[in-house]
PDB file of C-alpha atoms and ligand atoms in Angstrom:
ATOM      1  CA  UNK H 245    -104.061 -56.939-144.761  1.00 95.00           C
ATOM      2  CA  UNK H 246    -106.234 -54.620-142.556  1.00 98.00           C
ATOM      3  CA  UNK H 247    -109.149 -56.561-140.547  1.00 98.00           C
ATOM      4  CA  UNK H 248    -111.869 -55.868-138.061  1.00 98.00           C
ATOM      5  CA  UNK H 249    -113.254 -58.522-136.182  1.00 98.00           C
ATOM      6  CA  UNK H 250    -116.804 -57.966-134.825  1.00 97.00           C
ATOM      7  CA  UNK H 251    -119.573 -59.892-133.107  1.00 97.00           C
ATOM      8  CA  UNK H 252    -121.179 -59.268-129.536  1.00 97.00           C
ATOM      9  CA  UNK H 253    -119.576 -59.769-126.222  1.00 95.00           C
ATOM     10  CA  UNK H 254    -119.042 -63.342-125.866  1.00 93.00           C
ATOM     11  CA  UNK H 255    -118.724 -64.239-129.213  1.00 95.00           C
ATOM     12  CA  UNK H 256    -114.883 -65.478-129.070  1.00 92.00           C
ATOM     13  CA  UNK H 257    -113.521 -62.586-130.984  1.00 94.00           C
ATOM     14  CA  UNK H 258    -110.484 -62.323-128.136  1.00 89.00           C
ATOM     15  CA  UNK H 259    -109.786 -66.129-128.756  1.00 89.00           C
ATOM     16  CA  UNK H 260    -109.849 -66.007-132.464  1.00 95.00           C
ATOM     17  CA  UNK H 261    -107.828 -63.044-132.482  1.00 94.00           C
ATOM     18  CA  UNK H 262    -104.861 -64.655-130.439  1.00 90.00           C
ATOM     19  CA  UNK H 263    -105.085 -67.525-133.399  1.00 94.00           C
ATOM     20  CA  UNK H 264    -105.298 -65.087-135.864  1.00 96.00           C
ATOM     21  CA  UNK H 265    -102.139 -63.243-134.740  1.00 92.00           C
ATOM     22  CA  UNK H 266    -100.439 -66.644-134.358  1.00 93.00           C
ATOM     23  CA  UNK H 267    -100.720 -67.244-137.743  1.00 95.00           C
ATOM     24  CA  UNK H 268    -100.692 -63.860-139.828  1.00 95.00           C
ATOM     25  CA  UNK H 269     -98.170 -61.517-138.083  1.00 91.00           C
ATOM     26  CA  UNK H 270     -99.959 -58.111-137.721  1.00 95.00           C
ATOM     27  CA  UNK H 271    -100.780 -56.423-134.371  1.00 96.00           C
ATOM     28  CA  UNK H 272    -104.069 -57.469-132.631  1.00 95.00           C
ATOM     29  CA  UNK H 273    -105.432 -54.020-131.334  1.00 97.00           C
ATOM     30  CA  UNK H 274    -108.112 -54.470-128.717  1.00 95.00           C
ATOM     31  CA  UNK H 275    -109.675 -51.302-127.379  1.00 97.00           C
ATOM     32  CA  UNK H 276    -111.084 -53.211-124.988  1.00 95.00           C
ATOM     33  CA  UNK H 277    -107.645 -54.454-123.600  1.00 93.00           C
ATOM     34  CA  UNK H 278    -106.159 -50.978-123.831  1.00 96.00           C
ATOM     35  CA  UNK H 279    -109.117 -49.515-121.793  1.00 97.00           C
ATOM     36  CA  UNK H 280    -108.699 -52.224-119.026  1.00 93.00           C
ATOM     37  CA  UNK H 281    -104.498 -51.816-119.279  1.00 93.00           C
ATOM     38  CA  UNK H 282    -105.418 -48.261-118.261  1.00 97.00           C
ATOM     39  CA  UNK H 283    -107.945 -48.997-115.807  1.00 95.00           C
ATOM     40  CA  UNK H 284    -104.936 -51.494-114.184  1.00 92.00           C
ATOM     41  CA  UNK H 285    -102.877 -48.542-114.296  1.00 96.00           C
ATOM     42  CA  UNK H 286    -105.135 -46.018-112.789  1.00 96.00           C
ATOM     43  CA  UNK H 287    -104.125 -43.606-115.729  1.00 97.00           C
ATOM     44  CA  UNK H 288    -106.630 -40.619-116.792  1.00 96.00           C
ATOM     45  CA  UNK H 289    -108.079 -42.525-119.250  1.00 96.00           C
ATOM     46  CA  UNK H 290    -108.494 -45.492-117.343  1.00 97.00           C
ATOM     47  CA  UNK H 291    -110.349 -43.641-114.579  1.00 97.00           C
ATOM     48  CA  UNK H 292    -112.563 -42.263-117.473  1.00 97.00           C
ATOM     49  CA  UNK H 293    -113.060 -45.241-119.280  1.00 97.00           C
ATOM     50  CA  UNK H 294    -114.021 -47.330-115.902  1.00 96.00           C
ATOM     51  CA  UNK H 295    -116.975 -45.024-115.584  1.00 95.00           C
ATOM     52  CA  UNK H 296    -118.610 -46.354-118.889  1.00 97.00           C
ATOM     53  CA  UNK H 297    -117.022 -50.002-118.796  1.00 96.00           C
ATOM     54  CA  UNK H 298    -118.801 -50.858-114.952  1.00 93.00           C
ATOM     55  CA  UNK H 299    -122.077 -50.001-116.435  1.00 92.00           C
ATOM     56  CA  UNK H 300    -121.607 -51.927-119.713  1.00 94.00           C
ATOM     57  CA  UNK H 301    -121.686 -48.560-121.534  1.00 96.00           C
ATOM     58  CA  UNK H 302    -119.612 -47.863-124.345  1.00 97.00           C
ATOM     59  CA  UNK H 303    -116.655 -45.293-123.742  1.00 98.00           C
ATOM     60  CA  UNK H 304    -117.293 -42.257-125.465  1.00 98.00           C
ATOM     61  CA  UNK H 305    -116.510 -41.777-129.429  1.00 98.00           C
ATOM     62  CA  UNK H 306    -114.236 -38.792-129.299  1.00 96.00           C
ATOM     63  CA  UNK H 307    -111.909 -40.918-126.724  1.00 97.00           C
ATOM     64  CA  UNK H 308    -111.964 -43.938-128.342  1.00 98.00           C
ATOM     65  CA  UNK H 309    -111.507 -42.926-131.844  1.00 97.00           C
ATOM     66  CA  UNK H 310    -108.463 -40.872-130.932  1.00 96.00           C
ATOM     67  CA  UNK H 311    -106.740 -44.054-129.340  1.00 97.00           C
ATOM     68  CA  UNK H 312    -107.223 -45.990-132.579  1.00 97.00           C
ATOM     69  CA  UNK H 313    -106.142 -43.408-134.732  1.00 97.00           C
ATOM     70  CA  UNK H 314    -102.864 -43.094-133.004  1.00 96.00           C
ATOM     71  CA  UNK H 315    -102.633 -46.840-133.086  1.00 97.00           C
ATOM     72  CA  UNK H 316    -102.971 -47.656-136.121  1.00 97.00           C
ATOM     73  CA  UNK H 317    -100.517 -44.767-137.510  1.00 95.00           C
ATOM     74  CA  UNK H 318     -97.789 -46.553-135.818  1.00 97.00           C
ATOM     75  CA  UNK H 319     -95.104 -48.195-137.900  1.00 97.00           C
ATOM     76  CA  UNK H 320     -95.961 -52.025-136.758  1.00 97.00           C
ATOM     77  CA  UNK H 321     -99.475 -51.444-138.701  1.00 97.00           C
ATOM     78  CA  UNK H 322     -97.574 -50.642-142.081  1.00 95.00           C
ATOM     79  CA  UNK H 323     -98.438 -54.217-143.067  1.00 93.00           C
ATOM     80  CA  UNK H 324    -101.926 -54.620-141.730  1.00 96.00           C
ATOM     81  CA  UNK H 325    -103.841 -54.606-138.268  1.00 98.00           C
ATOM     82  CA  UNK H 326    -106.347 -56.425-136.631  1.00 98.00           C
ATOM     83  CA  UNK H 327    -108.994 -54.440-135.039  1.00 98.00           C
ATOM     84  CA  UNK H 328    -110.968 -56.163-132.163  1.00 97.00           C
ATOM     85  CA  UNK H 329    -113.605 -54.335-130.398  1.00 96.00           C
ATOM     86  CA  UNK H 330    -113.365 -51.612-132.707  1.00 98.00           C
ATOM     87  CA  UNK H 331    -115.559 -49.986-134.281  1.00 98.00           C
ATOM     88  CA  UNK H 332    -118.412 -50.178-132.380  1.00 98.00           C
ATOM     89  CA  UNK H 333    -120.679 -47.244-133.330  1.00 98.00           C
ATOM     90  CA  UNK H 334    -121.200 -45.591-136.899  1.00 97.00           C
ATOM     91  CA  UNK H 335    -119.531 -42.986-135.784  1.00 98.00           C
ATOM     92  CA  UNK H 336    -116.476 -44.692-134.911  1.00 98.00           C
ATOM     93  CA  UNK H 337    -116.553 -46.593-138.257  1.00 98.00           C
ATOM     94  CA  UNK H 338    -116.751 -43.268-140.066  1.00 98.00           C
ATOM     95  CA  UNK H 339    -114.096 -41.720-138.253  1.00 98.00           C
ATOM     96  CA  UNK H 340    -112.138 -45.111-138.920  1.00 98.00           C
ATOM     97  CA  UNK H 341    -112.763 -44.672-142.673  1.00 97.00           C
ATOM     98  CA  UNK H 342    -111.535 -40.974-142.503  1.00 97.00           C
ATOM     99  CA  UNK H 343    -108.080 -41.996-141.065  1.00 97.00           C
ATOM    100  CA  UNK H 344    -107.529 -44.874-143.188  1.00 97.00           C
ATOM    101  CA  UNK H 345    -107.909 -42.586-146.157  1.00 97.00           C
ATOM    102  CA  UNK H 346    -105.441 -39.911-144.734  1.00 95.00           C
ATOM    103  CA  UNK H 347    -103.065 -42.970-144.354  1.00 95.00           C
ATOM    104  CA  UNK H 348    -103.809 -44.163-147.734  1.00 96.00           C
ATOM    105  CA  UNK H 349    -105.315 -47.540-146.455  1.00 96.00           C
ATOM    106  CA  UNK H 350    -108.520 -49.050-146.413  1.00 97.00           C
ATOM    107  CA  UNK H 351    -110.178 -52.239-144.423  1.00 98.00           C
ATOM    108  CA  UNK H 352    -109.749 -55.411-146.320  1.00 98.00           C
ATOM    109  CA  UNK H 353    -112.554 -57.360-144.460  1.00 98.00           C
ATOM    110  CA  UNK H 354    -114.695 -57.287-141.761  1.00 98.00           C
ATOM    111  CA  UNK H 355    -115.389 -60.733-139.934  1.00 98.00           C
ATOM    112  CA  UNK H 356    -118.317 -60.856-138.099  1.00 98.00           C
ATOM    113  CA  UNK H 357    -118.925 -63.839-135.453  1.00 97.00           C
ATOM    114  CA  UNK H 358    -122.691 -64.662-134.791  1.00 95.00           C
ATOM    115  CA  UNK H 359    -123.748 -66.249-131.561  1.00 95.00           C
ATOM    116  CA  UNK H 360    -127.165 -66.618-130.332  1.00 94.00           C
ATOM    117  CA  UNK H 361    -127.718 -64.630-127.225  1.00 91.00           C
ATOM    118  CA  UNK H 362    -128.497 -67.470-124.805  1.00 91.00           C
ATOM    119  CA  UNK H 363    -125.313 -68.980-125.783  1.00 93.00           C
ATOM    120  CA  UNK H 364    -123.418 -65.574-125.001  1.00 94.00           C
ATOM    121  CA  UNK H 365    -124.992 -65.165-121.592  1.00 91.00           C
ATOM    122  CA  UNK H 366    -123.712 -68.860-120.571  1.00 90.00           C
ATOM    123  CA  UNK H 367    -120.317 -68.167-122.171  1.00 91.00           C
ATOM    124  CA  UNK H 368    -119.591 -64.586-120.195  1.00 92.00           C
ATOM    125  CA  UNK H 369    -120.867 -65.832-116.849  1.00 90.00           C
ATOM    126  CA  UNK H 370    -118.470 -68.825-117.024  1.00 92.00           C
ATOM    127  CA  UNK H 371    -115.460 -66.574-118.792  1.00 93.00           C
ATOM    128  CA  UNK H 372    -112.449 -66.047-116.539  1.00 94.00           C
ATOM    129  CA  UNK H 373    -108.946 -64.992-117.649  1.00 93.00           C
ATOM    130  CA  UNK H 374    -105.576 -64.454-116.450  1.00 93.00           C
ATOM    131  CA  UNK H 375    -104.557 -61.134-114.524  1.00 91.00           C
ATOM    132  CA  UNK H 376    -101.263 -61.607-115.857  1.00 91.00           C
ATOM    133  CA  UNK H 377    -100.909 -63.081-119.398  1.00 89.00           C
ATOM    134  CA  UNK H 378    -104.986 -62.459-120.067  1.00 85.00           C
ATOM    135  CA  UNK H 379    -105.177 -65.513-121.373  1.00 88.00           C
ATOM    136  CA  UNK H 380    -108.865 -66.565-121.445  1.00 89.00           C
ATOM    137  CA  UNK H 381    -110.763 -69.882-119.984  1.00 91.00           C
ATOM    138  CA  UNK H 382    -114.028 -70.873-119.453  1.00 91.00           C
ATOM    139  CA  UNK H 383    -115.406 -72.830-116.504  1.00 92.00           C
ATOM    140  CA  UNK H 384    -117.463 -75.282-118.478  1.00 87.00           C
ATOM    141  CA  UNK H 385    -115.929 -75.401-121.921  1.00 85.00           C
ATOM    142  CA  UNK H 386    -112.246 -74.624-121.321  1.00 89.00           C
ATOM    143  CA  UNK H 387    -111.372 -75.081-117.783  1.00 95.00           C
ATOM    144  CA  UNK H 388    -107.890 -74.381-116.421  1.00 97.00           C
ATOM    145  CA  UNK H 389    -105.803 -77.919-115.264  1.00 97.00           C
ATOM    146  CA  UNK H 390    -105.728 -76.373-111.966  1.00 97.00           C
ATOM    147  CA  UNK H 391    -108.508 -74.306-110.405  1.00 95.00           C
ATOM    148  CA  UNK H 392    -107.914 -70.595-110.476  1.00 96.00           C
ATOM    149  CA  UNK H 393    -104.232 -70.915-111.698  1.00 97.00           C
ATOM    150  CA  UNK H 394    -103.318 -70.111-115.508  1.00 97.00           C
ATOM    151  CA  UNK H 395    -101.816 -73.332-117.387  1.00 97.00           C
ATOM    152  CA  UNK H 396     -99.639 -71.082-119.383  1.00 96.00           C
ATOM    153  CA  UNK H 397     -97.887 -68.857-116.700  1.00 97.00           C
ATOM    154  CA  UNK H 398     -99.476 -69.682-113.394  1.00 97.00           C
ATOM    155  CA  UNK H 399    -101.192 -66.070-112.854  1.00 97.00           C
ATOM    156  CA  UNK H 400    -104.347 -65.533-110.801  1.00 97.00           C
ATOM    157  CA  UNK H 401    -107.433 -65.898-113.049  1.00 97.00           C
ATOM    158  CA  UNK H 402    -110.374 -63.812-112.157  1.00 95.00           C
ATOM    159  CA  UNK H 403    -113.801 -62.798-113.633  1.00 94.00           C
ATOM    160  CA  UNK H 404    -113.868 -59.862-115.372  1.00 90.00           C
ATOM    161  CA  UNK H 405    -116.234 -57.295-113.395  1.00 87.00           C
ATOM    162  CA  UNK H 406    -118.322 -56.307-116.349  1.00 91.00           C
ATOM    163  CA  UNK H 407    -118.832 -60.065-117.167  1.00 92.00           C
ATOM    164  CA  UNK H 408    -121.492 -60.010-114.212  1.00 88.00           C
ATOM    165  CA  UNK H 409    -125.143 -60.258-114.327  1.00 83.00           C
ATOM    166  CA  UNK H 410    -126.579 -57.031-115.120  1.00 87.00           C
ATOM    167  CA  UNK H 411    -123.759 -55.806-116.816  1.00 92.00           C
ATOM    168  CA  UNK H 412    -123.762 -58.699-119.549  1.00 92.00           C
ATOM    169  CA  UNK H 413    -127.341 -57.476-120.183  1.00 92.00           C
ATOM    170  CA  UNK H 414    -126.560 -54.071-120.697  1.00 94.00           C
ATOM    171  CA  UNK H 415    -123.583 -54.835-122.922  1.00 95.00           C
ATOM    172  CA  UNK H 416    -125.708 -57.353-124.919  1.00 95.00           C
ATOM    173  CA  UNK H 417    -128.418 -54.489-125.661  1.00 96.00           C
ATOM    174  CA  UNK H 418    -125.707 -51.541-126.274  1.00 97.00           C
ATOM    175  CA  UNK H 419    -124.400 -54.350-128.713  1.00 97.00           C
ATOM    176  CA  UNK H 420    -127.798 -55.021-130.611  1.00 96.00           C
ATOM    177  CA  UNK H 421    -128.866 -51.160-130.566  1.00 98.00           C
ATOM    178  CA  UNK H 422    -125.190 -49.493-131.217  1.00 98.00           C
ATOM    179  CA  UNK H 423    -123.050 -51.934-132.963  1.00 98.00           C
ATOM    180  CA  UNK H 424    -125.111 -54.462-134.917  1.00 97.00           C
ATOM    181  CA  UNK H 425    -126.247 -51.744-137.352  1.00 97.00           C
ATOM    182  CA  UNK H 426    -122.386 -51.878-138.402  1.00 97.00           C
ATOM    183  CA  UNK H 427    -123.042 -54.994-140.351  1.00 97.00           C
ATOM    184  CA  UNK H 428    -125.193 -53.352-142.741  1.00 98.00           C
ATOM    185  CA  UNK H 429    -122.396 -50.693-143.170  1.00 98.00           C
ATOM    186  CA  UNK H 430    -119.813 -53.067-143.848  1.00 98.00           C
ATOM    187  CA  UNK H 431    -122.260 -55.363-145.710  1.00 98.00           C
ATOM    188  CA  UNK H 432    -123.102 -52.546-148.266  1.00 98.00           C
ATOM    189  CA  UNK H 433    -119.424 -51.948-149.032  1.00 97.00           C
ATOM    190  CA  UNK H 434    -118.963 -55.885-149.790  1.00 98.00           C
ATOM    191  CA  UNK H 435    -116.570 -56.140-146.895  1.00 98.00           C
ATOM    192  CA  UNK H 436    -118.422 -58.538-144.607  1.00 98.00           C
ATOM    193  CA  UNK H 437    -117.741 -62.027-143.811  1.00 98.00           C
ATOM    194  CA  UNK H 438    -120.470 -63.871-141.634  1.00 97.00           C
ATOM    195  CA  UNK H 439    -119.239 -66.830-139.615  1.00 96.00           C
ATOM    196  CA  UNK H 440    -121.535 -68.949-137.176  1.00 95.00           C
ATOM    197  CA  UNK H 441    -119.841 -69.049-134.107  1.00 95.00           C
ATOM    198  CA  UNK H 442    -121.694 -71.477-131.770  1.00 93.00           C
ATOM    199  CA  UNK H 443    -119.460 -74.230-132.938  1.00 89.00           C
ATOM    200  CA  UNK H 444    -115.833 -74.620-131.374  1.00 87.00           C
ATOM    201  CA  UNK H 445    -113.192 -72.127-131.514  1.00 91.00           C
ATOM    202  CA  UNK H 446    -110.747 -74.252-133.978  1.00 93.00           C
ATOM    203  CA  UNK H 447    -113.792 -74.618-136.393  1.00 95.00           C
ATOM    204  CA  UNK H 448    -114.359 -70.708-136.184  1.00 96.00           C
ATOM    205  CA  UNK H 449    -110.762 -70.088-137.187  1.00 97.00           C
ATOM    206  CA  UNK H 450    -110.417 -72.666-139.724  1.00 97.00           C
ATOM    207  CA  UNK H 451    -113.194 -70.980-141.612  1.00 96.00           C
ATOM    208  CA  UNK H 452    -111.573 -67.449-140.784  1.00 97.00           C
ATOM    209  CA  UNK H 453    -108.099 -68.496-141.713  1.00 97.00           C
ATOM    210  CA  UNK H 454    -109.409 -70.124-145.468  1.00 97.00           C
ATOM    211  CA  UNK H 455    -110.909 -66.642-145.907  1.00 97.00           C
ATOM    212  CA  UNK H 456    -107.690 -64.592-144.972  1.00 97.00           C
ATOM    213  CA  UNK H 457    -105.510 -66.875-147.110  1.00 96.00           C
ATOM    214  CA  UNK H 458    -107.695 -66.101-149.875  1.00 95.00           C
ATOM    215  CA  UNK H 459    -107.348 -62.189-149.879  1.00 92.00           C
TER     216      UNK H 459
HETATM  217  P1  LIG J 532    -114.599 -55.610-124.811  1.00 82.90           P
HETATM  218  O1  LIG J 532    -113.391 -56.237-124.045  1.00 82.90           O
HETATM  219  O2  LIG J 532    -114.294 -55.452-126.328  1.00 82.90           O
HETATM  220  O3  LIG J 532    -115.501 -56.521-124.574  1.00 82.90           O
HETATM  221  O4  LIG J 532    -114.534 -54.238-124.176  1.00 82.90           O
HETATM  222  C1  LIG J 532    -114.869 -53.805-122.813  1.00 82.90           C
HETATM  223  C2  LIG J 532    -115.703 -52.589-122.677  1.00 82.90           C
HETATM  224  O5  LIG J 532    -114.549 -51.365-123.092  1.00 82.90           O
HETATM  225  C3  LIG J 532    -116.829 -52.647-123.367  1.00 82.90           C
HETATM  226  O6  LIG J 532    -117.897 -52.597-122.745  1.00 82.90           O
HETATM  227  C4  LIG J 532    -117.022 -50.741-123.457  1.00 82.90           C
HETATM  228  O7  LIG J 532    -117.219 -50.246-122.120  1.00 82.90           O
HETATM  229  C5  LIG J 532    -115.375 -50.619-123.679  1.00 82.90           C
HETATM  230  N1  LIG J 532    -114.908 -50.649-125.268  1.00 82.90           N
HETATM  231  C6  LIG J 532    -114.162 -51.352-125.581  1.00 82.90           C
HETATM  232  N2  LIG J 532    -114.231 -51.005-127.171  1.00 82.90           N
HETATM  233  C7  LIG J 532    -115.051 -50.021-126.982  1.00 82.90           C
HETATM  234  C8  LIG J 532    -115.214 -49.103-128.369  1.00 82.90           C
HETATM  235  N3  LIG J 532    -114.780 -49.596-129.583  1.00 82.90           N
HETATM  236  N4  LIG J 532    -115.869 -48.086-128.279  1.00 82.90           N
HETATM  237  C9  LIG J 532    -116.488 -47.691-127.054  1.00 82.90           C
HETATM  238  N5  LIG J 532    -116.207 -48.282-125.785  1.00 82.90           N
HETATM  239  C10 LIG J 532    -115.633 -49.642-126.090  1.00 82.90           C
END
């Protein structure tokens, strides 16, 4: 089962990916997480990625596609994978198709979680996550039991630097210019599954689960 999870920043892709991963035993590959880990480690990749992430821009396609190509060729992806936040440009989608065809694989479904912009801004500005285990909370909808502390591991809760003010606006603009056109790319191939994401995460997951079980 080779799945793509799409949607604007703040649509709930990370939350759904966690729920999908618990129910279906396939690795969750988030390019955003890969870049954030590299930034935390201060690696060469991290230093390069940070230049783009801090201003809400996309990391160049050559860097991003190379990382995903290597990752999906690993043995734990033999039974499938869940791509979260990739592809984000038409060039990335085409590169993914080429890599998959070399591996004798194909995409089975592209799930798109759609949420109106006003709600995205509200969600992103209240989003905090655990520095240790990466669990995500929202100050308005899903606050931690103890302020600033992760319910799961006790780690410190912080706001992502790119969830602040102008960077959020830039990320939404980049999404609508460079990523939204991909909905047509997958729609034309009959692979697109659209989901209304303004309702609660468990309702969204129920719909996704039904669809994945029918594949
Ligand atoms: P995310 O956590 O998916 O919102 O990603 C955070 C940031 O990482 C994005 O704003 C981009 O700067 C970078 N990024 C993540 N995935 C990609 C991708 N597929 N292509 C280019 N940049 C990406």
